Amino acid sequence: MLRSVRARLALWHTTVLAVLLALVAGGAYAFVVHATRARTDESVRDALADLRTELLAERADQGSTRAAAREVLHEIRFRTIAFIVFDAAGRVVAASIPAAPAVTATEDSEPPFDAVALGRSIVTAPVAVETARTLPDAEGGYRVELAPLVAADGRFTMAAATSIHEDMETLAEARTAIAIAVPLALMLAWLGGWLLARRSLAPMVEIRAATARISASNLSERVPSGPNDDEVGQLAAVINGLLDRLERAFTQQQQFMADASHELRTPVAVVKNEASLALSRGPRTADEYQDALRVVRTAATRQQRIVDDLFFLSRADAGELPVRHDPLYLDEIVVECAREVRSLAEAKGVRVSVEAPCESAAVGDEALLHRLVINLLDNAIKYSPHDAVVRVALRRVDGTYALSVENGGAPIPPATRATLFDRFVRGDAARPDEGDTLTSGAGLGLSIARWIAEAHGGTLELERSDEHATRFVLALPRES
């Protein structure tokens, strides 16, 4: 049962309350005991002071302390206090009992406690100052206050005592009440804590049930968040946010797999068709076999590039692609990349213009940055018309390097711009023939380029795309 959070919360609530109740009840009981005893001692002390006054006054008339004590104790009657006067030997000189109902006081009345034992204690330990003590008996005992009385005819000790039977009974009743009330309060507290915990955790139960129902087939379902902006509502919001990210990632993965399958199906089909065609006829000439193999090689090369790009992105998504941070010069990378695409540009009748006026020292992964620039140049050449110019410019802007790659041709459709850097997004409508390429041509180049830019703490954005030009701008910090 304690495996339940509700039960544990109720148990903790009850335990804390039990400690508090024990402290409060113990403190209150101790205060009552102290207050009761202090009140009793004060009343006995006041009665003893009155006795002293009367004895001194009566002794002036009687001339003898013993006679004065007998006279005074015969006349003085307190409802709940008894008096005894002892001599120096601890013998009782005079005594009186309380004037309670149905009790007749006489001169020879004895107090309702062991006066002999009290006398022995006075002789054993002479009383020098006023002191109080408790004489126990079967019903609770008596509270006794002692005070010395020094007279011309000897040394005496006055004692005043009152029964604490009623006080002990009251305290016993208080203990009984505490013993009953505290467990009952704890039981009610546990029940109330369990009900409160159950009500408070009810949204958690709904969240758990809703989360258990969610699977790959219904990722669009969300857990109930409720109207309250409390901890449970915040937890529900966090879980729904996580589900949103999982749904997007799952959708992207499904789309990625579908697009990858579609892209790979074309070159595989070409290889299969060419091989089937070459084997379906009788003996063929060497030129025919060479043509078939060229087609197969072209398809296989395209397939290899797609697989390489997919492998690159999968490692990047898994965080397994390390990024080096070595000193390098961006201007050298840009010039080298422009030299590599020169043959591709000449085949399309496109000229590449590079403007890198100064050394651009930076820190980064040279191989990845080389791939980024190649992707941008390859993309610009493929979308440029015949006799166009691809302009590449590298400049310093504040604390960054800005590399712009601009080409002419048809602008990118507005509907495509929002997803331009997504995977497998291509502007097929703008170019009827892909032609030669240094990349896979599967719509992965810009996605890879942006990842490389972000891995170096930079950005890659489409700055412009209209009837005059399309320009991509790469911004990299001078120190990555």
Short mmCIF file of C-alpha atoms in Angstrom, two decimals:
data_model
loop_
_atom_site.label_atom_id
_atom_site.label_comp_id
_atom_site.label_asym_id
_atom_site.label_seq_id
_atom_site.Cartn_x
_atom_site.Cartn_y
_atom_site.Cartn_z
CA MET A 1 0.00 0.00 0.00
CA LEU A 2 2.92 2.31 0.73
CA ARG A 3 3.94 2.01 -2.92
CA SER A 4 1.15 4.46 -3.64
CA VAL A 5 2.17 8.09 -3.65
CA ARG A 6 -1.15 8.97 -2.02
CA ALA A 7 -0.45 6.62 0.89
CA ARG A 8 3.08 7.91 1.33
CA LEU A 9 1.93 11.52 1.29
CA ALA A 10 -0.78 10.72 3.84
CA LEU A 11 1.75 8.87 6.00
CA TRP A 12 4.22 11.76 5.89
CA HIS A 13 1.41 14.21 6.66
CA THR A 14 0.30 12.10 9.61
CA THR A 15 3.86 11.63 10.87
CA VAL A 16 4.57 15.34 10.82
CA LEU A 17 1.26 16.05 12.52
CA ALA A 18 1.99 13.36 15.15
CA VAL A 19 5.29 15.01 16.00
CA LEU A 20 3.63 18.42 16.23
CA LEU A 21 0.76 17.09 18.33
CA ALA A 22 3.18 15.28 20.65
CA LEU A 23 5.17 18.47 21.15
CA VAL A 24 2.07 20.62 21.65
CA ALA A 25 0.33 18.12 23.92
CA GLY A 26 3.48 17.51 25.96
CA GLY A 27 4.16 21.22 26.28
CA ALA A 28 0.56 21.98 27.22
CA TYR A 29 0.49 19.18 29.79
CA ALA A 30 3.79 20.33 31.30
CA PHE A 31 2.45 23.90 31.46
CA VAL A 32 -0.75 22.73 33.20
CA VAL A 33 1.26 20.69 35.72
CA HIS A 34 3.54 23.63 36.42
CA ALA A 35 0.67 26.12 36.67
CA THR A 36 -1.34 23.83 38.94
CA ARG A 37 1.59 23.24 41.28
CA ALA A 38 2.52 26.93 41.31
CA ARG A 39 -1.07 27.88 42.18
CA THR A 40 -1.20 25.26 44.94
CA ASP A 41 2.17 26.34 46.38
CA GLU A 42 1.12 29.97 46.31
CA SER A 43 -2.12 29.30 48.18
CA VAL A 44 -0.27 27.19 50.78
CA ARG A 45 2.46 29.82 51.14
CA ASP A 46 -0.12 32.58 51.67
CA ALA A 47 -1.89 30.47 54.30
CA LEU A 48 1.43 29.87 56.05
CA ALA A 49 2.14 33.61 56.10
CA ASP A 50 -1.27 34.20 57.68
CA LEU A 51 -0.49 31.52 60.28
CA ARG A 52 2.79 33.20 61.16
CA THR A 53 1.06 36.53 61.64
CA GLU A 54 -1.61 35.01 63.89
CA LEU A 55 0.92 33.04 65.93
CA LEU A 56 3.06 36.08 66.61
CA ALA A 57 0.03 38.11 67.59
CA GLU A 58 -1.36 35.37 69.82
CA ARG A 59 2.01 34.70 71.46
CA ALA A 60 2.16 38.30 72.61
CA ASP A 61 -1.07 37.60 74.53
CA GLN A 62 -0.31 34.04 75.68
CA GLY A 63 3.40 34.42 76.45
CA SER A 64 4.01 30.89 75.17
CA THR A 65 4.45 29.75 71.61
CA ARG A 66 2.95 26.31 72.33
CA ALA A 67 -0.19 27.80 73.89
CA ALA A 68 -0.45 30.35 71.09
CA ALA A 69 -0.14 27.58 68.48
CA ARG A 70 -2.91 25.52 70.08
CA GLU A 71 -5.19 28.53 70.31
CA VAL A 72 -4.57 29.76 66.84
CA LEU A 73 -4.93 26.32 65.20
CA HIS A 74 -8.14 25.79 67.12
CA GLU A 75 -9.58 28.99 65.69
CA ILE A 76 -8.11 29.09 62.17
CA ARG A 77 -9.87 26.93 59.63
CA PHE A 78 -9.09 26.86 55.93
CA ARG A 79 -11.33 24.90 53.64
CA THR A 80 -8.56 22.87 52.01
CA ILE A 81 -5.42 23.51 54.09
CA ALA A 82 -4.20 21.77 57.20
CA PHE A 83 -1.63 23.24 59.64
CA ILE A 84 0.93 21.64 61.98
CA VAL A 85 3.40 23.25 64.34
CA PHE A 86 6.49 21.19 65.32
CA ASP A 87 9.00 21.82 68.02
CA ALA A 88 12.77 21.49 67.56
CA ALA A 89 12.56 17.73 68.29
CA GLY A 90 10.05 17.20 65.52
CA ARG A 91 7.12 16.61 67.87
CA VAL A 92 3.69 17.94 66.99
CA VAL A 93 2.82 20.96 69.12
CA ALA A 94 -0.57 21.70 67.54
CA ALA A 95 -2.46 20.67 64.41
CA SER A 96 -5.65 21.43 62.53
CA ILE A 97 -7.47 19.76 59.63
CA PRO A 98 -9.26 21.54 56.79
CA ALA A 99 -12.77 22.79 57.55
CA ALA A 100 -14.29 20.67 54.79
CA PRO A 101 -17.98 19.69 54.87
CA ALA A 102 -18.86 16.72 57.12
CA VAL A 103 -15.55 17.10 58.99
CA THR A 104 -15.58 18.20 62.61
CA ALA A 105 -12.38 19.86 63.77
CA THR A 106 -11.23 19.46 67.34
CA GLU A 107 -8.20 20.40 69.25
CA ASP A 108 -6.85 16.87 69.07
CA SER A 109 -7.61 16.39 65.37
CA GLU A 110 -4.77 14.95 63.36
CA PRO A 111 -3.90 16.06 59.86
CA PRO A 112 -4.73 13.64 57.05
CA PHE A 113 -1.05 12.83 56.34
CA ASP A 114 1.90 11.28 58.15
CA ALA A 115 2.92 14.08 60.51
CA VAL A 116 5.40 11.79 62.29
CA ALA A 117 7.36 11.18 59.11
CA LEU A 118 7.30 14.90 58.36
CA GLY A 119 8.60 15.60 61.87
CA ARG A 120 11.48 13.17 61.39
CA SER A 121 12.46 14.86 58.17
CA ILE A 122 12.48 18.24 59.92
CA VAL A 123 14.84 16.92 62.60
CA THR A 124 17.06 15.19 60.01
CA ALA A 125 17.27 18.23 57.75
CA PRO A 126 16.52 21.41 59.77
CA VAL A 127 14.49 23.95 57.82
CA ALA A 128 16.36 27.20 57.34
CA VAL A 129 14.25 28.74 54.61
CA GLU A 130 10.79 28.27 53.27
CA THR A 131 10.56 25.14 51.16
CA ALA A 132 7.85 23.00 49.60
CA ARG A 133 7.61 19.27 49.14
CA THR A 134 5.13 16.61 48.12
CA LEU A 135 4.10 13.85 50.51
CA PRO A 136 2.73 10.98 48.40
CA ASP A 137 -0.08 8.67 49.40
CA ALA A 138 -2.34 6.19 47.64
CA GLU A 139 -4.64 8.89 46.30
CA GLY A 140 -2.10 11.35 44.98
CA GLY A 141 -0.47 12.99 48.00
CA TYR A 142 -0.25 16.39 49.65
CA ARG A 143 1.67 19.53 48.89
CA VAL A 144 3.45 20.76 52.05
CA GLU A 145 5.09 24.11 52.68
CA LEU A 146 7.46 24.49 55.65
CA ALA A 147 8.70 27.65 57.38
CA PRO A 148 10.80 28.16 60.49
CA LEU A 149 9.56 30.12 63.50
CA VAL A 150 12.14 31.29 66.03
CA ALA A 151 10.71 32.47 69.36
CA ALA A 152 12.06 33.26 72.81
CA ASP A 153 10.89 29.88 74.13
CA GLY A 154 12.40 27.79 71.35
CA ARG A 155 12.65 27.01 67.69
CA PHE A 156 9.54 25.76 65.90
CA THR A 157 8.57 24.75 62.38
CA MET A 158 5.25 25.62 60.80
CA ALA A 159 3.80 23.34 58.13
CA ALA A 160 0.84 23.97 55.84
CA ALA A 161 -0.45 21.21 53.61
CA THR A 162 -3.20 20.81 51.07
CA SER A 163 -4.43 17.76 49.24
CA ILE A 164 -3.53 17.45 45.59
CA HIS A 165 -5.93 14.56 45.04
CA GLU A 166 -8.23 16.63 42.83
CA ASP A 167 -5.29 18.08 40.92
CA MET A 168 -3.94 14.61 40.26
CA GLU A 169 -7.34 13.42 39.14
CA THR A 170 -7.62 16.40 36.82
CA LEU A 171 -4.17 15.71 35.39
CA ALA A 172 -5.06 12.04 34.99
CA GLU A 173 -8.19 13.03 33.09
CA ALA A 174 -6.09 15.35 30.96
CA ARG A 175 -3.70 12.49 30.16
CA THR A 176 -6.63 10.26 29.28
CA ALA A 177 -8.08 12.96 27.05
CA ILE A 178 -4.72 13.41 25.31
CA ALA A 179 -4.32 9.64 24.89
CA ILE A 180 -7.74 9.48 23.22
CA ALA A 181 -7.74 12.75 21.31
CA VAL A 182 -4.27 12.49 19.76
CA PRO A 183 -4.72 9.04 18.11
CA LEU A 184 -8.21 10.04 16.97
CA ALA A 185 -6.84 13.27 15.50
CA LEU A 186 -4.07 11.32 13.78
CA MET A 187 -6.57 8.87 12.29
CA LEU A 188 -8.68 11.73 11.00
CA ALA A 189 -5.55 13.49 9.75
CA TRP A 190 -4.42 10.37 7.89
CA LEU A 191 -7.83 9.96 6.31
CA GLY A 192 -7.99 13.65 5.41
CA GLY A 193 -4.43 13.57 4.08
CA TRP A 194 -5.19 10.52 1.96
CA LEU A 195 -8.34 12.11 0.52
CA LEU A 196 -6.50 15.38 -0.09
CA ALA A 197 -3.60 13.57 -1.74
CA ARG A 198 -6.02 11.57 -3.86
CA ARG A 199 -7.78 14.71 -5.01
CA SER A 200 -4.51 16.56 -5.59
CA LEU A 201 -3.01 13.65 -7.54
CA ALA A 202 -6.12 12.98 -9.60
CA PRO A 203 -4.72 15.03 -12.52
CA MET A 204 -1.53 12.94 -12.30
CA VAL A 205 -3.60 9.78 -12.65
CA GLU A 206 -5.28 11.25 -15.73
CA ILE A 207 -1.89 12.24 -17.15
CA ARG A 208 -0.56 8.72 -16.53
CA ALA A 209 -3.58 7.11 -18.21
CA ALA A 210 -3.40 9.48 -21.17
CA THR A 211 0.35 8.93 -21.55
CA ALA A 212 -0.13 5.15 -21.46
CA ARG A 213 -2.61 5.40 -24.35
CA ILE A 214 -0.21 7.33 -26.58
CA SER A 215 1.76 5.27 -29.08
CA ALA A 216 3.30 5.68 -32.52
CA SER A 217 -0.15 5.43 -34.08
CA ASN A 218 -1.68 8.31 -32.10
CA LEU A 219 1.14 10.74 -31.34
CA SER A 220 -1.26 13.61 -31.96
CA GLU A 221 -3.07 12.87 -28.67
CA ARG A 222 -2.14 15.05 -25.70
CA VAL A 223 -2.44 14.72 -21.94
CA PRO A 224 -5.01 16.91 -20.14
CA SER A 225 -3.35 20.05 -18.84
CA GLY A 226 -6.26 21.61 -16.96
CA PRO A 227 -6.92 25.30 -16.34
CA ASN A 228 -4.51 25.68 -13.40
CA ASP A 229 -0.97 26.92 -13.84
CA ASP A 230 0.35 24.88 -10.92
CA GLU A 231 3.02 22.18 -10.76
CA VAL A 232 0.69 19.58 -12.29
CA GLY A 233 -0.32 21.94 -15.07
CA GLN A 234 3.32 22.77 -15.74
CA LEU A 235 4.17 19.06 -15.84
CA ALA A 236 1.35 18.45 -18.31
CA ALA A 237 2.63 21.34 -20.43
CA VAL A 238 6.15 19.88 -20.40
CA ILE A 239 4.84 16.42 -21.38
CA ASN A 240 2.73 17.93 -24.17
CA GLY A 241 5.76 19.86 -25.37
CA LEU A 242 7.75 16.63 -25.38
CA LEU A 243 4.99 14.92 -27.33
CA ASP A 244 4.98 17.79 -29.82
CA ARG A 245 8.70 17.35 -30.38
CA LEU A 246 8.35 13.58 -30.64
CA GLU A 247 5.51 13.93 -33.12
CA ARG A 248 7.51 16.34 -35.26
CA ALA A 249 10.58 14.11 -35.07
CA PHE A 250 8.55 11.01 -35.89
CA THR A 251 6.84 12.77 -38.78
CA GLN A 252 10.18 14.04 -40.05
CA GLN A 253 11.64 10.56 -39.73
CA GLN A 254 8.77 9.04 -41.67
CA GLN A 255 9.07 11.73 -44.33
CA PHE A 256 12.83 11.29 -44.35
CA MET A 257 12.52 7.55 -44.89
CA ALA A 258 9.91 8.03 -47.61
CA ASP A 259 12.01 10.66 -49.39
CA ALA A 260 15.17 8.61 -49.04
CA SER A 261 13.43 5.56 -50.44
CA HIS A 262 12.09 7.64 -53.31
CA GLU A 263 15.49 9.13 -54.10
CA LEU A 264 17.25 5.79 -53.94
CA ARG A 265 14.62 4.02 -55.99
CA THR A 266 15.45 5.97 -59.14
CA PRO A 267 19.15 5.08 -59.44
CA VAL A 268 18.46 1.49 -58.34
CA ALA A 269 15.78 1.20 -61.00
CA VAL A 270 18.14 2.63 -63.61
CA VAL A 271 20.85 0.09 -62.70
CA LYS A 272 18.34 -2.75 -62.77
CA ASN A 273 16.77 -1.69 -66.06
CA GLU A 274 20.12 -1.23 -67.77
CA ALA A 275 21.36 -4.61 -66.56
CA SER A 276 18.10 -6.29 -67.59
CA LEU A 277 18.21 -4.60 -70.97
CA ALA A 278 21.81 -5.65 -71.55
CA LEU A 279 21.03 -9.27 -70.65
CA SER A 280 17.72 -9.51 -72.48
CA ARG A 281 19.23 -9.54 -75.97
CA GLY A 282 21.77 -11.70 -77.65
CA PRO A 283 25.38 -10.82 -78.13
CA ARG A 284 25.95 -7.05 -78.16
CA THR A 285 28.85 -4.93 -79.24
CA ALA A 286 31.48 -3.61 -76.88
CA ASP A 287 30.24 -0.06 -77.39
CA GLU A 288 26.74 -1.05 -76.35
CA TYR A 289 28.05 -2.71 -73.19
CA GLN A 290 30.18 0.36 -72.45
CA ASP A 291 27.16 2.64 -72.85
CA ALA A 292 25.16 0.46 -70.46
CA LEU A 293 28.00 0.46 -67.95
CA ARG A 294 28.29 4.25 -68.18
CA VAL A 295 24.63 4.56 -67.33
CA VAL A 296 25.06 2.14 -64.46
CA ARG A 297 28.12 4.04 -63.22
CA THR A 298 26.26 7.35 -63.33
CA ALA A 299 23.33 5.88 -61.41
CA ALA A 300 25.63 4.21 -58.91
CA THR A 301 27.56 7.46 -58.40
CA ARG A 302 24.31 9.30 -57.71
CA GLN A 303 23.23 6.53 -55.36
CA GLN A 304 26.56 6.66 -53.52
CA ARG A 305 26.26 10.42 -53.03
CA ILE A 306 22.76 10.07 -51.62
CA VAL A 307 23.91 7.34 -49.24
CA ASP A 308 26.90 9.45 -48.15
CA ASP A 309 24.66 12.45 -47.49
CA LEU A 310 22.18 10.32 -45.55
CA PHE A 311 24.99 8.81 -43.51
CA PHE A 312 26.33 12.30 -42.81
CA LEU A 313 22.95 13.57 -41.62
CA SER A 314 22.28 10.49 -39.51
CA ARG A 315 25.61 10.90 -37.72
CA ALA A 316 24.92 14.62 -37.27
CA ASP A 317 21.48 13.92 -35.79
CA ALA A 318 22.96 11.33 -33.42
CA GLY A 319 25.69 13.74 -32.27
CA GLU A 320 28.38 11.35 -33.50
CA LEU A 321 29.94 13.72 -36.02
CA PRO A 322 32.90 15.46 -34.38
CA VAL A 323 33.70 19.04 -35.39
CA ARG A 324 37.36 19.96 -35.33
CA HIS A 325 38.53 23.40 -34.22
CA ASP A 326 41.74 24.03 -36.10
CA PRO A 327 43.22 27.30 -37.35
CA LEU A 328 42.35 27.91 -41.01
CA TYR A 329 41.81 30.62 -43.63
CA LEU A 330 38.33 30.96 -45.09
CA ASP A 331 39.57 32.81 -48.16
CA GLU A 332 41.77 29.84 -49.12
CA ILE A 333 38.81 27.44 -48.72
CA VAL A 334 36.61 29.65 -50.90
CA VAL A 335 39.23 29.95 -53.66
CA GLU A 336 39.93 26.22 -53.60
CA CYS A 337 36.21 25.37 -53.83
CA ALA A 338 35.76 27.79 -56.73
CA ARG A 339 38.62 26.06 -58.54
CA GLU A 340 37.00 22.64 -58.03
CA VAL A 341 33.66 23.67 -59.54
CA ARG A 342 35.24 25.40 -62.51
CA SER A 343 34.79 22.42 -64.84
CA LEU A 344 31.17 21.99 -63.77
CA ALA A 345 30.52 25.70 -64.35
CA GLU A 346 32.17 25.65 -67.77
CA ALA A 347 30.06 22.66 -68.78
CA LYS A 348 26.95 24.78 -68.13
CA GLY A 349 28.40 27.94 -69.57
CA VAL A 350 28.52 29.62 -66.16
CA ARG A 351 31.35 31.75 -64.86
CA VAL A 352 32.33 31.85 -61.16
CA SER A 353 33.55 35.19 -59.80
CA VAL A 354 35.35 35.17 -56.43
CA GLU A 355 35.96 38.26 -54.31
CA ALA A 356 38.11 37.54 -51.23
CA PRO A 357 40.18 40.69 -50.74
CA CYS A 358 41.98 39.80 -47.51
CA GLU A 359 43.10 36.95 -45.36
CA SER A 360 40.28 35.55 -43.24
CA ALA A 361 41.80 33.66 -40.32
CA ALA A 362 39.32 31.56 -38.36
CA VAL A 363 38.99 28.37 -36.33
CA GLY A 364 36.94 25.41 -37.48
CA ASP A 365 36.74 22.10 -39.34
CA GLU A 366 38.30 22.62 -42.76
CA ALA A 367 36.72 19.52 -44.33
CA LEU A 368 33.21 20.46 -43.18
CA LEU A 369 33.55 24.11 -44.25
CA HIS A 370 34.90 22.93 -47.60
CA ARG A 371 31.80 20.78 -48.02
CA LEU A 372 29.54 23.68 -47.05
CA VAL A 373 31.03 26.02 -49.68
CA ILE A 374 30.94 23.27 -52.35
CA ASN A 375 27.25 22.68 -51.65
CA LEU A 376 26.47 26.39 -52.02
CA LEU A 377 28.48 26.71 -55.26
CA ASP A 378 27.06 23.51 -56.72
CA ASN A 379 23.54 24.65 -55.90
CA ALA A 380 24.15 28.08 -57.48
CA ILE A 381 25.61 26.60 -60.67
CA LYS A 382 22.76 24.13 -61.11
CA TYR A 383 20.15 26.89 -60.90
CA SER A 384 22.01 29.42 -63.06
CA PRO A 385 21.05 29.87 -66.72
CA HIS A 386 23.56 29.68 -69.55
CA ASP A 387 26.12 32.54 -69.68
CA ALA A 388 25.28 33.57 -66.09
CA VAL A 389 27.76 34.60 -63.40
CA VAL A 390 27.92 33.08 -59.92
CA ARG A 391 29.32 35.74 -57.60
CA VAL A 392 31.10 34.72 -54.42
CA ALA A 393 32.14 37.43 -51.95
CA LEU A 394 33.84 37.08 -48.58
CA ARG A 395 33.83 40.12 -46.30
CA ARG A 396 34.37 41.07 -42.69
CA VAL A 397 31.25 42.37 -40.94
CA ASP A 398 31.82 43.43 -37.34
CA GLY A 399 32.93 40.29 -35.51
CA THR A 400 31.97 37.82 -38.23
CA TYR A 401 32.87 36.71 -41.73
CA ALA A 402 30.06 37.01 -44.26
CA LEU A 403 30.25 34.74 -47.32
CA SER A 404 27.61 35.45 -49.99
CA VAL A 405 26.90 33.18 -52.96
CA GLU A 406 24.69 34.79 -55.60
CA ASN A 407 23.33 33.44 -58.90
CA GLY A 408 20.83 34.56 -61.46
CA GLY A 409 17.95 32.63 -62.91
CA ALA A 410 14.41 31.97 -61.84
CA PRO A 411 13.64 32.96 -58.23
CA ILE A 412 12.79 30.40 -55.59
CA PRO A 413 9.00 30.07 -55.28
CA PRO A 414 7.63 31.64 -52.08
CA ALA A 415 5.97 28.36 -51.12
CA THR A 416 9.37 26.66 -51.14
CA ARG A 417 11.33 29.26 -49.16
CA ALA A 418 9.90 28.23 -45.75
CA THR A 419 11.11 24.64 -46.23
CA LEU A 420 14.16 25.41 -48.33
CA PHE A 421 16.61 24.06 -45.74
CA ASP A 422 14.56 20.95 -45.02
CA ARG A 423 15.75 17.64 -46.30
CA PHE A 424 14.84 16.45 -49.81
CA VAL A 425 13.54 19.89 -50.79
CA ARG A 426 14.47 20.79 -54.37
CA GLY A 427 13.36 23.43 -56.85
CA ASP A 428 12.53 20.93 -59.56
CA ALA A 429 10.11 23.28 -61.25
CA ALA A 430 12.85 25.82 -61.82
CA ARG A 431 15.22 23.46 -63.62
CA PRO A 432 14.02 20.82 -66.02
CA ASP A 433 17.41 19.08 -66.23
CA GLU A 434 19.75 18.55 -63.33
CA GLY A 435 22.84 17.78 -65.37
CA ASP A 436 26.22 17.14 -63.81
CA THR A 437 26.62 17.82 -60.10
CA LEU A 438 29.16 17.46 -57.32
CA THR A 439 26.45 16.66 -54.77
CA SER A 440 23.74 14.05 -54.57
CA GLY A 441 21.08 16.30 -56.08
CA ALA A 442 18.53 14.85 -53.67
CA GLY A 443 17.73 18.08 -51.88
CA LEU A 444 20.15 17.43 -49.00
CA GLY A 445 22.86 19.97 -49.80
CA LEU A 446 21.33 23.02 -48.12
CA SER A 447 20.29 20.98 -45.09
CA ILE A 448 23.87 19.74 -44.67
CA ALA A 449 25.25 23.24 -45.26
CA ARG A 450 23.07 24.78 -42.56
CA TRP A 451 24.02 22.08 -40.05
CA ILE A 452 27.73 22.74 -40.71
CA ALA A 453 27.19 26.48 -40.28
CA GLU A 454 25.36 26.01 -36.97
CA ALA A 455 27.99 23.52 -35.77
CA HIS A 456 30.55 26.34 -36.17
CA GLY A 457 28.36 28.83 -34.29
CA GLY A 458 27.24 30.56 -37.49
CA THR A 459 24.13 30.92 -39.63
CA LEU A 460 23.11 30.24 -43.21
CA GLU A 461 20.16 32.18 -44.59
CA LEU A 462 18.44 32.95 -47.87
CA GLU A 463 18.90 36.71 -48.06
CA ARG A 464 17.34 37.39 -51.45
CA SER A 465 15.48 35.61 -54.24
CA ASP A 466 13.81 37.59 -56.99
CA GLU A 467 13.90 37.93 -60.78
CA HIS A 468 17.35 39.54 -60.58
CA ALA A 469 19.26 37.21 -58.28
CA THR A 470 19.19 34.59 -55.54
CA ARG A 471 21.66 35.12 -52.72
CA PHE A 472 22.63 32.89 -49.80
CA VAL A 473 24.68 34.40 -46.95
CA LEU A 474 26.87 32.41 -44.58
CA ALA A 475 27.90 34.17 -41.33
CA LEU A 476 30.73 32.67 -39.29
CA PRO A 477 32.39 34.08 -36.17
CA ARG A 478 36.03 34.99 -36.48
CA GLU A 479 36.78 32.68 -33.55
CA SER A 480 34.71 29.49 -33.48
#
